[in-house]
Short mmCIF file of C-alpha atoms and ligand atoms in Angstrom, two decimals:
data_model
loop_
_atom_site.label_atom_id
_atom_site.label_comp_id
_atom_site.label_asym_id
_atom_site.label_seq_id
_atom_site.Cartn_x
_atom_site.Cartn_y
_atom_site.Cartn_z
CA MET A 14 -65.38 25.90 -28.21
CA ASN A 15 -64.78 22.14 -28.32
CA VAL A 16 -63.91 20.82 -31.72
CA ILE A 17 -66.41 18.05 -32.50
CA SER A 18 -64.74 15.40 -34.66
CA ARG A 19 -66.09 14.88 -38.12
CA ARG A 20 -67.01 11.32 -37.25
CA VAL A 21 -69.30 12.47 -34.39
CA LEU A 22 -71.03 15.04 -36.58
CA GLU A 23 -71.63 12.39 -39.16
CA ARG A 24 -73.49 10.35 -36.66
CA ILE A 25 -75.69 13.21 -35.42
CA PRO A 26 -79.08 12.49 -36.97
CA GLY A 27 -80.43 15.21 -39.13
CA ASN A 28 -77.10 16.78 -39.58
CA CYS A 29 -77.66 16.49 -43.25
CA ALA A 30 -75.69 19.60 -44.17
CA PHE A 31 -72.42 17.94 -43.36
CA ARG A 32 -73.08 14.53 -44.87
CA PRO A 33 -73.09 15.69 -48.51
CA ILE A 34 -69.85 17.56 -47.96
CA ILE A 35 -68.18 14.46 -46.57
CA ALA A 36 -69.68 12.33 -49.30
CA ARG A 37 -68.51 14.76 -51.96
CA ARG A 38 -65.04 14.90 -50.42
CA ARG A 39 -64.76 11.12 -50.25
CA HIS A 40 -65.99 10.93 -53.81
CA LEU A 41 -63.47 13.63 -54.92
CA SER A 42 -60.47 12.01 -53.19
CA GLN A 43 -61.41 8.60 -54.52
CA LYS A 44 -62.36 9.87 -57.90
CA THR A 45 -59.73 12.61 -58.44
CA LYS A 46 -57.34 11.35 -61.11
CA PRO A 47 -53.85 12.74 -60.71
CA SER A 48 -53.98 13.70 -64.40
CA GLU A 49 -56.82 16.15 -63.55
CA LEU A 50 -54.39 18.03 -61.33
CA ALA A 51 -51.45 17.89 -63.72
CA ARG A 52 -51.54 21.55 -64.79
CA ASP A 53 -50.97 22.73 -61.22
CA PHE A 54 -47.83 20.87 -60.26
CA ALA A 55 -44.73 19.20 -61.63
CA PHE A 56 -41.56 17.42 -60.59
CA ALA A 57 -37.83 18.08 -60.84
CA PHE A 58 -35.88 14.87 -60.27
CA ASP A 59 -32.27 14.54 -59.29
CA ILE A 60 -30.59 11.55 -60.99
CA ASP A 61 -27.65 10.02 -59.05
CA GLY A 62 -28.96 8.42 -55.85
CA VAL A 63 -32.61 8.96 -56.88
CA LEU A 64 -33.24 7.31 -60.28
CA ILE A 65 -29.89 5.50 -60.72
CA ARG A 66 -26.81 4.41 -58.72
CA GLY A 67 -23.91 4.48 -61.16
CA ALA A 68 -24.76 2.10 -64.01
CA LYS A 69 -27.69 0.57 -62.12
CA ALA A 70 -31.22 2.00 -62.59
CA LEU A 71 -33.36 1.90 -59.41
CA GLU A 72 -36.64 -0.03 -59.91
CA GLU A 73 -38.56 2.66 -58.00
CA GLY A 74 -37.12 5.19 -60.46
CA LYS A 75 -38.52 3.31 -63.44
CA GLU A 76 -41.92 2.89 -61.78
CA ALA A 77 -42.13 6.54 -60.72
CA LEU A 78 -41.45 7.90 -64.22
CA LYS A 79 -43.83 5.36 -65.79
CA TYR A 80 -46.57 6.41 -63.31
CA LEU A 81 -46.12 10.09 -64.17
CA ARG A 82 -46.08 9.43 -67.89
CA GLU A 83 -49.33 7.41 -67.56
CA HIS A 84 -50.96 10.27 -65.62
CA ASN A 85 -49.61 13.00 -67.89
CA ILE A 86 -47.84 14.79 -65.04
CA PRO A 87 -44.92 16.97 -66.20
CA TRP A 88 -41.37 16.37 -64.92
CA ILE A 89 -37.80 17.33 -65.73
CA LEU A 90 -34.44 15.87 -64.73
CA LEU A 91 -32.11 18.28 -62.90
CA THR A 92 -28.68 16.78 -62.24
CA ASN A 93 -25.27 18.02 -61.10
CA GLY A 94 -23.84 15.28 -63.24
CA GLY A 95 -22.54 15.89 -66.77
CA GLY A 96 -19.50 15.25 -68.90
CA LYS A 97 -21.27 14.47 -72.19
CA SER A 98 -23.83 16.14 -74.44
CA GLU A 99 -27.42 16.42 -73.22
CA THR A 100 -28.54 14.32 -76.20
CA GLU A 101 -26.07 11.51 -75.46
CA ARG A 102 -26.92 11.54 -71.74
CA VAL A 103 -30.67 11.47 -72.39
CA GLU A 104 -30.28 8.54 -74.79
CA GLY A 105 -28.34 6.62 -72.14
CA LEU A 106 -30.84 7.44 -69.38
CA SER A 107 -33.82 6.51 -71.58
CA ALA A 108 -32.29 3.08 -72.13
CA GLN A 109 -31.33 2.68 -68.45
CA LEU A 110 -34.76 3.76 -67.15
CA GLY A 111 -36.83 2.16 -69.91
CA ILE A 112 -38.71 5.37 -70.79
CA ASP A 113 -38.29 7.96 -73.57
CA ILE A 114 -36.77 11.09 -72.04
CA HIS A 115 -36.72 14.24 -74.19
CA VAL A 116 -33.65 16.53 -74.23
CA ASP A 117 -36.01 19.49 -73.53
CA GLN A 118 -36.85 18.04 -70.12
CA PHE A 119 -33.22 17.65 -69.10
CA VAL A 120 -30.77 20.00 -67.31
CA GLN A 121 -27.27 18.88 -66.38
CA SER A 122 -24.69 20.80 -64.37
CA HIS A 123 -23.02 22.55 -67.32
CA THR A 124 -26.10 23.14 -69.48
CA PRO A 125 -26.42 26.77 -68.24
CA PHE A 126 -22.84 27.42 -69.50
CA LYS A 127 -24.64 28.00 -72.83
CA ARG A 128 -25.42 31.48 -71.46
CA LEU A 129 -21.67 32.31 -71.33
CA VAL A 130 -20.89 31.70 -75.02
CA HIS A 131 -21.29 35.38 -76.00
CA ARG A 132 -18.77 36.40 -73.29
CA TYR A 133 -15.81 34.09 -73.94
CA ASP A 134 -14.06 32.79 -77.09
CA LYS A 135 -11.03 30.81 -75.88
CA VAL A 136 -11.83 28.64 -72.87
CA LEU A 137 -9.95 25.96 -70.92
CA VAL A 138 -12.44 23.06 -70.70
CA VAL A 139 -11.82 20.71 -67.77
CA GLY A 140 -13.27 17.34 -66.73
CA GLY A 141 -15.09 14.36 -68.13
CA ASP A 142 -13.88 11.36 -70.11
CA ARG A 143 -11.24 12.03 -72.78
CA ASP A 144 -12.29 15.00 -74.98
CA LYS A 145 -16.07 14.63 -74.61
CA CYS A 146 -16.40 17.97 -72.82
CA ARG A 147 -14.52 19.74 -75.62
CA HIS A 148 -17.27 18.60 -78.01
CA VAL A 149 -19.99 19.68 -75.58
CA ALA A 150 -18.37 23.15 -75.26
CA GLN A 151 -18.06 23.43 -79.04
CA ASP A 152 -21.71 22.40 -79.48
CA TYR A 153 -22.68 25.13 -77.01
CA GLY A 154 -20.85 27.59 -79.31
CA PHE A 155 -17.51 28.34 -77.63
CA LYS A 156 -15.04 29.13 -80.48
CA ASP A 157 -11.68 27.88 -79.13
CA CYS A 158 -12.01 24.97 -76.68
CA VAL A 159 -8.70 23.84 -75.15
CA MET A 160 -8.28 20.86 -72.81
CA PRO A 161 -5.32 20.16 -70.45
CA VAL A 162 -4.18 17.33 -72.80
CA ASP A 163 -3.58 19.97 -75.52
CA VAL A 164 -1.27 21.89 -73.16
CA LEU A 165 0.58 18.68 -72.23
CA ALA A 166 0.88 17.70 -75.89
CA SER A 167 2.59 21.07 -76.53
CA ASN A 168 5.01 20.58 -73.61
CA LYS A 169 5.07 17.41 -71.46
CA SER A 170 7.13 19.14 -68.76
CA VAL A 171 4.05 21.18 -67.83
CA TRP A 172 3.05 18.12 -65.74
CA PRO A 173 5.65 15.34 -65.96
CA PHE A 174 3.50 12.99 -63.82
CA HIS A 175 0.59 12.93 -66.32
CA ARG A 176 -1.19 9.64 -67.06
CA PHE A 177 -2.28 10.41 -70.63
CA ALA A 178 -2.01 7.46 -73.02
CA GLN A 179 -0.75 7.83 -76.61
CA ASP A 180 -4.28 7.84 -77.99
CA ASP A 181 -5.22 10.64 -75.59
CA PHE A 182 -2.58 12.76 -77.30
CA LEU A 183 -4.06 11.74 -80.66
CA LEU A 184 -7.20 13.59 -79.55
CA SER A 185 -5.19 16.73 -78.62
CA ARG A 186 -5.28 19.98 -80.63
CA PRO A 187 -2.47 22.46 -81.29
CA LEU A 188 -2.69 25.51 -79.04
CA SER A 189 -3.59 28.86 -80.63
CA SER A 190 -1.58 31.87 -79.51
CA GLU A 191 -4.75 33.63 -78.32
CA LYS A 192 -5.15 34.45 -74.65
CA PHE A 193 -7.49 32.35 -72.49
CA ASP A 194 -10.75 34.18 -71.60
CA ALA A 195 -12.02 31.74 -68.95
CA VAL A 196 -11.65 28.33 -67.28
CA LEU A 197 -14.81 26.18 -67.35
CA VAL A 198 -14.90 23.04 -65.19
CA PHE A 199 -17.59 20.97 -66.91
CA ASN A 200 -17.34 17.75 -64.93
CA ASP A 201 -15.29 15.74 -62.41
CA PRO A 202 -11.60 15.84 -63.52
CA ARG A 203 -9.96 12.48 -64.31
CA ASP A 204 -6.43 13.71 -63.45
CA TRP A 205 -6.70 16.09 -60.47
CA GLY A 206 -2.93 16.71 -60.41
CA CYS A 207 -2.51 17.66 -64.06
CA ASP A 208 -5.76 19.68 -64.16
CA THR A 209 -4.82 21.56 -60.98
CA GLN A 210 -1.45 22.58 -62.48
CA VAL A 211 -2.84 23.66 -65.86
CA ILE A 212 -5.81 25.52 -64.31
CA ILE A 213 -3.60 27.52 -61.92
CA ASP A 214 -1.12 28.21 -64.73
CA VAL A 215 -3.97 29.84 -66.69
CA LEU A 216 -5.42 31.69 -63.68
CA THR A 217 -2.02 33.23 -62.74
CA SER A 218 -0.89 33.91 -66.32
CA ASP A 219 -0.38 37.45 -67.56
CA ASN A 220 -3.94 38.18 -68.83
CA GLY A 221 -4.52 34.66 -70.09
CA TYR A 222 -1.34 34.06 -72.09
CA TYR A 223 -0.30 30.51 -71.16
CA GLY A 224 3.29 30.16 -69.94
CA THR A 225 3.49 33.78 -68.67
CA LYS A 226 3.01 34.90 -65.05
CA SER A 227 0.96 37.81 -63.71
CA SER A 228 2.51 40.17 -61.20
CA GLN A 229 2.24 38.78 -57.69
CA LEU A 230 0.49 35.73 -59.20
CA LYS A 231 -2.70 37.80 -59.34
CA GLN A 232 -5.74 35.93 -60.79
CA THR A 233 -6.28 37.38 -64.30
CA VAL A 234 -8.79 34.87 -65.71
CA PRO A 235 -12.25 33.91 -64.32
CA ILE A 236 -13.07 30.30 -63.39
CA TYR A 237 -16.48 28.58 -63.37
CA PHE A 238 -17.36 25.30 -61.68
CA SER A 239 -20.50 23.52 -62.97
CA ASN A 240 -21.35 22.10 -59.54
CA ASP A 241 -20.17 22.09 -55.96
CA ASP A 242 -21.04 18.58 -54.80
CA LEU A 243 -18.54 17.43 -52.20
CA LEU A 244 -20.30 14.04 -52.26
CA TRP A 245 -22.44 12.02 -54.66
CA ALA A 246 -23.83 8.48 -54.73
CA ASN A 247 -22.87 5.69 -57.14
CA GLU A 248 -22.92 1.89 -56.69
CA TYR A 249 -20.39 2.06 -53.87
CA PRO A 250 -22.06 1.81 -50.43
CA HIS A 251 -20.51 5.11 -49.24
CA PRO A 252 -20.85 8.47 -51.07
CA ARG A 253 -17.90 9.47 -53.31
CA PHE A 254 -16.08 12.79 -53.66
CA GLY A 255 -17.41 15.01 -56.43
CA GLN A 256 -16.40 18.20 -58.26
CA GLY A 257 -16.84 20.19 -55.05
CA ALA A 258 -13.94 18.30 -53.48
CA PHE A 259 -11.78 19.19 -56.50
CA ARG A 260 -12.79 22.87 -56.20
CA ARG A 261 -11.79 22.95 -52.54
CA GLY A 262 -8.43 21.44 -53.53
CA ILE A 263 -7.87 24.10 -56.22
CA GLU A 264 -8.76 26.87 -53.76
CA THR A 265 -6.28 25.55 -51.15
CA VAL A 266 -3.39 25.12 -53.60
CA TYR A 267 -4.10 28.54 -55.18
CA LYS A 268 -4.10 30.20 -51.75
CA GLU A 269 -0.84 28.47 -50.71
CA TYR A 270 0.76 29.44 -54.05
CA SER A 271 -0.48 33.03 -54.51
CA GLY A 272 -1.43 34.02 -50.97
CA ALA A 273 -4.78 35.23 -52.28
CA GLU A 274 -8.34 33.86 -52.19
CA LEU A 275 -9.50 32.28 -55.45
CA GLU A 276 -12.43 34.10 -57.06
CA SER A 277 -14.75 31.60 -58.73
CA THR A 278 -18.33 31.29 -59.94
CA ILE A 279 -20.13 28.08 -59.05
CA ILE A 280 -23.37 26.97 -60.68
CA GLY A 281 -25.38 23.78 -60.38
CA LYS A 282 -27.65 22.88 -57.47
CA PRO A 283 -28.11 24.56 -54.92
CA PHE A 284 -27.42 27.82 -56.74
CA LEU A 285 -30.18 30.21 -57.93
CA PHE A 286 -28.73 30.54 -61.48
CA THR A 287 -29.41 26.85 -62.09
CA TYR A 288 -32.87 26.79 -60.49
CA GLU A 289 -33.97 29.80 -62.53
CA TYR A 290 -32.63 28.04 -65.62
CA ALA A 291 -34.44 24.78 -64.67
CA HIS A 292 -37.70 26.67 -63.98
CA SER A 293 -37.71 28.13 -67.50
CA VAL A 294 -36.87 24.69 -68.97
CA LEU A 295 -39.77 23.18 -66.97
CA ASN A 296 -42.29 25.81 -68.14
CA ASP A 297 -41.11 25.50 -71.77
CA TRP A 298 -41.47 21.72 -71.53
CA ARG A 299 -44.98 22.00 -70.01
CA ARG A 300 -45.98 24.37 -72.78
CA HIS A 301 -44.79 22.35 -75.74
CA ALA A 302 -45.34 18.80 -74.39
CA PHE A 303 -48.61 19.44 -72.49
CA GLY A 304 -49.92 22.74 -73.82
CA TYR A 305 -49.91 24.29 -70.32
CA THR A 306 -49.29 28.01 -70.69
CA ASN A 307 -49.70 28.86 -67.01
CA ASP A 308 -46.65 29.18 -64.77
CA VAL A 309 -46.47 25.97 -62.73
CA HIS A 310 -47.82 26.53 -59.19
CA ARG A 311 -45.98 23.86 -57.26
CA VAL A 312 -42.76 22.02 -58.14
CA TYR A 313 -41.59 19.01 -56.11
CA MET A 314 -37.78 18.74 -56.09
CA VAL A 315 -36.90 15.11 -55.33
CA GLY A 316 -33.26 14.59 -54.32
CA ASP A 317 -30.82 12.51 -52.28
CA ASN A 318 -28.36 15.29 -51.44
CA PRO A 319 -29.50 17.77 -48.72
CA ALA A 320 -26.69 20.24 -49.50
CA SER A 321 -27.57 20.58 -53.18
CA ASP A 322 -31.05 19.24 -54.09
CA ILE A 323 -32.92 20.18 -50.92
CA ARG A 324 -31.11 23.43 -50.04
CA GLY A 325 -31.52 24.60 -53.64
CA GLY A 326 -35.19 23.63 -53.86
CA ASN A 327 -35.99 25.27 -50.51
CA GLY A 328 -34.09 28.40 -51.51
CA TYR A 329 -36.07 28.61 -54.74
CA GLY A 330 -39.42 28.11 -53.02
CA TRP A 331 -40.08 24.63 -54.38
CA ASP A 332 -41.41 21.76 -52.28
CA THR A 333 -38.58 19.37 -51.42
CA LEU A 334 -38.66 15.61 -50.84
CA LEU A 335 -35.49 13.89 -49.59
CA VAL A 336 -34.96 10.22 -50.45
CA LYS A 337 -32.84 7.70 -48.55
CA SER A 338 -31.60 5.85 -51.67
CA GLY A 339 -28.43 7.92 -52.13
CA VAL A 340 -26.17 10.33 -50.19
CA TYR A 341 -28.55 11.05 -47.29
CA LYS A 342 -28.77 8.39 -44.57
CA ASP A 343 -31.19 8.25 -41.62
CA GLY A 344 -29.76 10.26 -38.71
CA ASP A 345 -27.57 12.52 -40.88
CA LYS A 346 -27.66 16.07 -39.50
CA LEU A 347 -29.67 18.53 -41.62
CA ASP A 348 -29.04 22.25 -41.23
CA SER A 349 -31.99 24.65 -41.32
CA ARG A 350 -31.63 25.38 -45.07
CA SER A 351 -31.51 21.67 -45.99
CA LYS A 352 -34.62 20.47 -44.14
CA PRO A 353 -37.03 18.89 -46.67
CA ARG A 354 -40.84 18.95 -46.59
CA ALA A 355 -40.57 15.17 -46.04
CA VAL A 356 -38.02 12.35 -45.96
CA VAL A 357 -39.12 9.24 -47.85
CA ASP A 358 -37.55 5.88 -48.69
CA ASN A 359 -37.32 6.34 -52.44
CA VAL A 360 -38.50 8.30 -55.48
CA LEU A 361 -41.70 6.27 -55.95
CA ALA A 362 -42.76 7.04 -52.37
CA ALA A 363 -41.94 10.70 -53.07
CA VAL A 364 -44.17 10.79 -56.15
CA LYS A 365 -47.05 9.06 -54.37
CA LEU A 366 -46.78 11.49 -51.42
CA ALA A 367 -46.76 14.53 -53.71
CA VAL A 368 -49.86 13.31 -55.60
CA GLU A 369 -51.61 12.77 -52.28
CA LEU A 370 -50.69 16.30 -51.20
CA GLU A 371 -52.05 17.65 -54.48
CA ILE A 372 -55.36 15.83 -54.05
CA LYS A 373 -55.63 17.19 -50.50
CA HIS A 374 -54.78 20.64 -51.83
CA LYS A 375 -57.53 20.32 -54.44
CA LEU A 376 -60.03 19.07 -51.84
CA LYS A 377 -59.26 21.96 -49.54
CA ASN A 378 -59.74 24.40 -52.39
CA THR A 379 -62.97 22.82 -53.58
CA SER A 380 -64.51 22.69 -50.08
CA THR A 381 -63.76 26.36 -49.22
O1 G3P B 414 -20.93 15.16 -59.39
C1 G3P B 414 -22.05 14.91 -58.69
C2 G3P B 414 -23.18 14.49 -59.54
O2 G3P B 414 -22.85 13.44 -60.26
C3 G3P B 414 -24.40 14.24 -58.75
O3 G3P B 414 -25.43 14.06 -59.66
O4 G3P B 414 -27.75 13.67 -60.29
O5 G3P B 414 -27.08 13.53 -57.90
O6 G3P B 414 -27.15 15.73 -59.03
P1 G3P B 414 -26.93 14.27 -59.19
MG1 MG B 415 -28.09 12.92 -56.36
#
């Protein structure tokens, strides 16, 4: 059977049955306010390369969040960034983006480390500026939080090439004699050399006692990385190396040194652990900020990094929208797991497209 276009049918006199449907549809699409659809869908936004580039907020980022706030559409921020407390980061982002962001709608790379507190007491905390990550780890509840600067302060020959300034050592803490239970890489290290040495010293110690060696340099302590981004986007025109580059360096040095493969746990996007965590944060936020008790039907993950944002969103069954304002550039190869639902110029275009899709979805449901 030939498919007669809607337009033709419309013009067939007497075909009154169809006209009201069309009229109603046109009325619905023109009249459907995004806020009427807000209980059915939500957004998870990446930050670097989507809402900001380094210190610079992207205008489309500000407009997109303002639009969603005006239409009461729920959203969370889901970043592989970190290095400071969620509260401090949210305050900074609220100022940068000109909108009040609540800490309950925010997940950064190391936030899910909160779920490890009951397992480990003494942890080596790595990364971030100065001792900020020590304070984050303590706020999460870890009892004994040691940073590489503490180890250097106890014995400078551990890494004679260190670049710590006197006031860095003023922030150091005396080492307890307890054994290390785990190594937690919270954020991008500032001294790859020193951190590599201290991390591998702990991993190959005799059951976590710093300064001892395990037999055959066997790994005796677990290590966690809060994200695996090889690349991320800041103000610089070309993407920069991230924590994932550091992890690959640690793995190579460990293998050369011990002859064995490093065993590590990596969280952050694209990994399931982080998406499950983000999903529960999103539903909690929808419940207490919007009163929605239903599980959200559709989540749009908007990101600039195919390997983390898009692969993770696809793997978790979310809709994914890839923007060109960060890591991803037109023509970059996308493997099957990192193919988004759509590629758009920026986050505002992503939000507008998702709202359009939701209205279409609603129309389809109301007409059937
Ligand atoms: O280390 C990479 C990280 O900064 C990327 O952040 O917001 O793009 O996930 P984001
Ligand atoms: Mg990004």
